Amino acid sequence: MGFILTTLIFLVIGIIACFCARICCNKGPSANLFHLTLVITATVCCWMMWAIVYLAQMNPLIVPILSEGE
Amino acid sequence: MELLKNLPEMDLMRSEKMTFVQLIIPVESAHRAVSYLGELGLLQFRDLNDDKSPFQRTFVNQVKRCAEMSRKLRFFKDQIHKAGLLSSVLPTLQPDVDLEALETQLSEHEHELIEMNANSEKLQQTYNELLEFKIVMQKAGVFLVSGKTYETAEGRELDDNVYLSDYPESASLLEQATQSGPSISSGLRFVSGIIPKSKVLLFERMLFRATRGNLLFNQVPADDHIMDPVSSEMVEKTVFVVFFSGEQAKTKILKICEAFGANCYPVPEDLTKQTQITQEVLSRLSELETTLDVGIRHRNSALHSIGVHLTTWMTMVKREKAVFDTLNMLNFDVTKKCLVGEGWCPIFAKPQIQEALQRATFDSNSQVGIIFHVMDAVESPPTYFRTNTFTNAYQEIVDAYGIAKYQEANPAVYTVITFPFLFAVMFGDWGHGICLLVGALILIARERKLSSQKLGSFMEMLFGGRYVLLLMSLFSIYCGLIYNEFFSVPYHIFGDSAYRCRDDSCRDAYTAGLVKYRDAYPFGVDPSWRGSRTELPFLNSLKMKMSILFGVAQMNLGIMLSYFNSIYFNNSLDIRYQFVPQMIFLNSLFGYLSLLIIIKWCTGSKADLYHVMIYMFLSPTDDLGENELFWGQRPLQILLLLSALVAVPWMLFPKPFILRKLHSERFQGRAYGILRSSEVDTDSEPGSARQHVEEFNFSEVFVHQMIHSIEFVLGSVSNTASYLRLWALSLAHSELSTVFYEKVLLLAWGYENILIRLVGLSVFAFATAFILLMMETLSAFLHALRLHWVEFQNKFYAGDGYKFKPFSFAAIADDED
């Protein structure tokens, strides 16, 4: 549940960033497509990073064992 | 597919479309046309006179004159530098001074300057001689005068006699000298002069040997330093007086003086004469000083007036030389009234070029217009990407590996994001990221000021990459938040940890550990992991799997780009016999591994993925037992293994045979147009219809394909493993950061002493700045670069094009600096 919710949040942020890029620097269709590519790539990379770390902690096989002197 | 075809061309994705053009310029407008084209900077001329030596070219005289003028300008610059004047640059744009007028002006200035220099040199020499004479007079006069006083005190008391008896030699000799006079041949005579201090000892010894000991050598160091005219340095000198007898001794001594560079000056023994001459010398010295001063000031004002214009003149001369060099690349046509030039230009620039040429025709009052038309070219065009300040750095990074072939996909489009991102994966610490961000923002804020300055090579690289640094720092902050490391300290920014003690006493925490009682920590690594004993096993597993996932994703992106390349060049052969088997091979093995990783994470299974992968190859039909992650895994694994095995001959064999068939069809049935492929031969020229290599070397093509396939198959294993460096460097960064924090800062902070705390803080700061911020940044930069250049680009990038280098005045100015 938390996974899907946060994925949707990433999707929404990505769409907002696309619109921002379109509004801020609208320099013709080829440049727009380039900016769109950049934004999509960045969103996908960030989402992948978060998703990997989240999935790895969903069902962990080991738990933190505190060390002496903590 | 339709949507893909209807999309507009992306900005930086493929090279601008270039076209080969021919210019026919009448001679009277040639110079002006080339200058205007240089200002525009969008046409790359081809050297039509390649085979001629520089001296056989048409405009060689003009080039020589420009070279001569730039030599004079360099001379002026040198002189200004030597005189220590600050070169004040007037940024005013002067109207175009005629080249001939400039030439005469420059030679006048040079002549004037050389004359002034010669004069002042002569004056300086005279000044030096007089100065030396004065010093010799003062010092040597002391010897001679003291001798005389002893002489007059002859008839005095006992103590005077004691003096006399102590210096019997000098007294009697001097007596003779004073009584006789310098012109009597057999009497005692002397030579006085001045010699550099370093040579005195040798000089004395030489004189001693030459006169067989019959001399008296007196020396005293001079007080002032004297300017040596040759080396223009201040030299310490010594005044000497040599007493000797005999004519031959004199000639010998004079010769030795000359050999050692000692200057001899005659000093009269008479005290009154001495004072008289000294007065004369002093007055002449002060005269010369004023004259020298006036001369220097005159020269400085001349240099100043030159210096004001110097930069504009240098730019002008450089431009003219460039224009003539370019004119040398053009050919005279049959009638000798026109110059013919060929070159490459981007298609979008054609109207601008035509406008510039029309302006040139108008400005030079030529009757005939300049002809500008498109031609077919044999060779492939140069590659031209229109970058802005932001994308320029990334394009340079990609170009450093190899310039893109004309119109192939440009990896820079994705590198803009993935390169800083992979850097950040290896660097992840949001404290360090903030430091990098501050640095990048400072560089960007002072952009205007720094771009006009001349920077050192390290600063220049740093300044050129300021936008790369900006993105690197932003992604580092993001990854630092995910790894939950702020100078290696975790924070509970996103809520409470998902772990807690099993009971309130927390006894088990050190043996069995905490227990997970909630959903996973919403963003990033749970802060409870830091400092625990199982931190490293957990993080290692996480980061290794993350590296594999990123690696497989990036490699798939690379293969997809090769698909887009094949679509663009209409190369269906490549799609069917290269793209498809490559995708199948990579994904049936490493895509499947990624899938297993994700399933294992989602289900929490205890399956051993090493075991699963290895036994998928060794004994695929065996029962999986506890390594089963999902139903149907065994048949799926068998299927994937078979697909991978089939994919290898699929990418190896069909293509060369089909190419041979197509080649024979083309040249026997004259049926072309089936395939305008870019890989017909190993040394292919895309789109070439005319100059086609007739023979088709099958063995070469087959070997080429075999190498390509083996590279891909073996490379898929090694490249996937290569992505594990993401894990390795991130671990190293994290550990270094932890060590500095715990073993330096916390240790020093434990003491109550303020001095130890300060020392600890400063050591921590230095270690962080130099090792973590500089060395680790360079290291992660390098490894991210390698991942892009090798693992990402070898899936699709040919990189054997050449760069578009237009004739441009702006580029020349950059080059010279």
XYZ file of C-alpha atoms in Angstrom, chain A residues 1-2 6 10 27 29-35 37-39 41-70, chain B residues 8-11 391 413-414 416-417 421 475 478 482-483 499 509-514 516 520-526 529 531-534 538 542 546 549-550 600-602 604-606:
90
model
C 0.000 0.000 0.000
C 2.715 2.432 0.946
C 4.471 6.715 -3.001
C 6.416 10.195 -7.776
C 11.537 26.825 -26.963
C 8.919 21.321 -30.225
C 12.353 19.755 -30.503
C 13.678 21.522 -27.435
C 10.465 20.689 -25.565
C 10.874 17.020 -26.326
C 14.431 17.167 -25.082
C 13.397 18.790 -21.812
C 13.159 13.433 -21.907
C 15.369 14.903 -19.241
C 12.519 15.267 -16.760
C 14.703 10.260 -17.080
C 15.287 12.081 -13.812
C 11.902 11.010 -12.410
C 12.442 7.396 -13.423
C 15.939 7.321 -11.908
C 14.784 8.837 -8.622
C 11.772 6.559 -8.434
C 13.890 3.475 -9.130
C 16.297 4.403 -6.379
C 13.525 4.898 -3.869
C 11.629 1.777 -4.967
C 14.685 -0.462 -4.690
C 15.459 0.705 -1.173
C 11.802 0.438 -0.144
C 11.307 -3.036 -1.590
C 14.485 -4.258 0.072
C 13.140 -3.236 3.446
C 9.612 -4.553 2.980
C 10.333 -8.124 4.006
C 13.806 -8.156 5.427
C 15.575 -11.404 6.192
C 17.776 -9.920 8.911
C 17.066 -7.366 11.606
C 19.330 -4.779 13.235
C 21.298 -6.270 16.103
C 22.672 -3.447 18.173
C 26.374 -3.570 18.873
C 27.963 -3.146 22.285
C 28.641 0.358 23.419
C 25.644 1.905 21.709
C 9.345 15.784 -33.773
C 13.084 15.329 -33.808
C 14.567 15.759 -30.372
C 16.996 18.598 -29.966
C 24.555 20.765 -22.352
C 20.788 13.136 -24.160
C 20.604 10.520 -21.425
C 22.780 14.603 -18.791
C 20.747 12.817 -16.139
C 22.748 10.107 -10.983
C 21.337 14.052 -7.019
C 18.687 12.996 -2.987
C 17.780 7.802 0.648
C 20.892 6.250 2.206
C 12.147 -1.368 14.251
C 18.559 -6.092 21.277
C 22.207 -7.104 21.503
C 21.668 -10.769 20.755
C 18.592 -11.410 18.713
C 18.082 -7.864 17.578
C 15.137 -5.560 17.109
C 9.995 -4.940 12.679
C 8.938 -0.263 5.968
C 10.453 3.159 6.582
C 8.711 5.361 4.016
C 11.691 7.025 2.396
C 15.142 5.599 2.408
C 17.145 3.357 4.683
C 15.803 2.908 8.189
C 20.534 0.166 10.852
C 25.799 1.246 14.029
C 24.243 -2.180 14.301
C 26.224 -5.347 13.810
C 24.116 -6.437 10.885
C 22.062 -5.705 5.021
C 20.854 -3.999 -0.795
C 20.630 -2.188 -6.575
C 19.159 -3.491 -11.273
C 20.627 -0.175 -12.426
C 12.617 -12.154 -3.511
C 12.225 -8.721 -2.007
C 8.499 -8.702 -2.430
C 10.624 -12.223 1.597
C 11.683 -15.671 0.435
C 14.889 -17.169 1.729
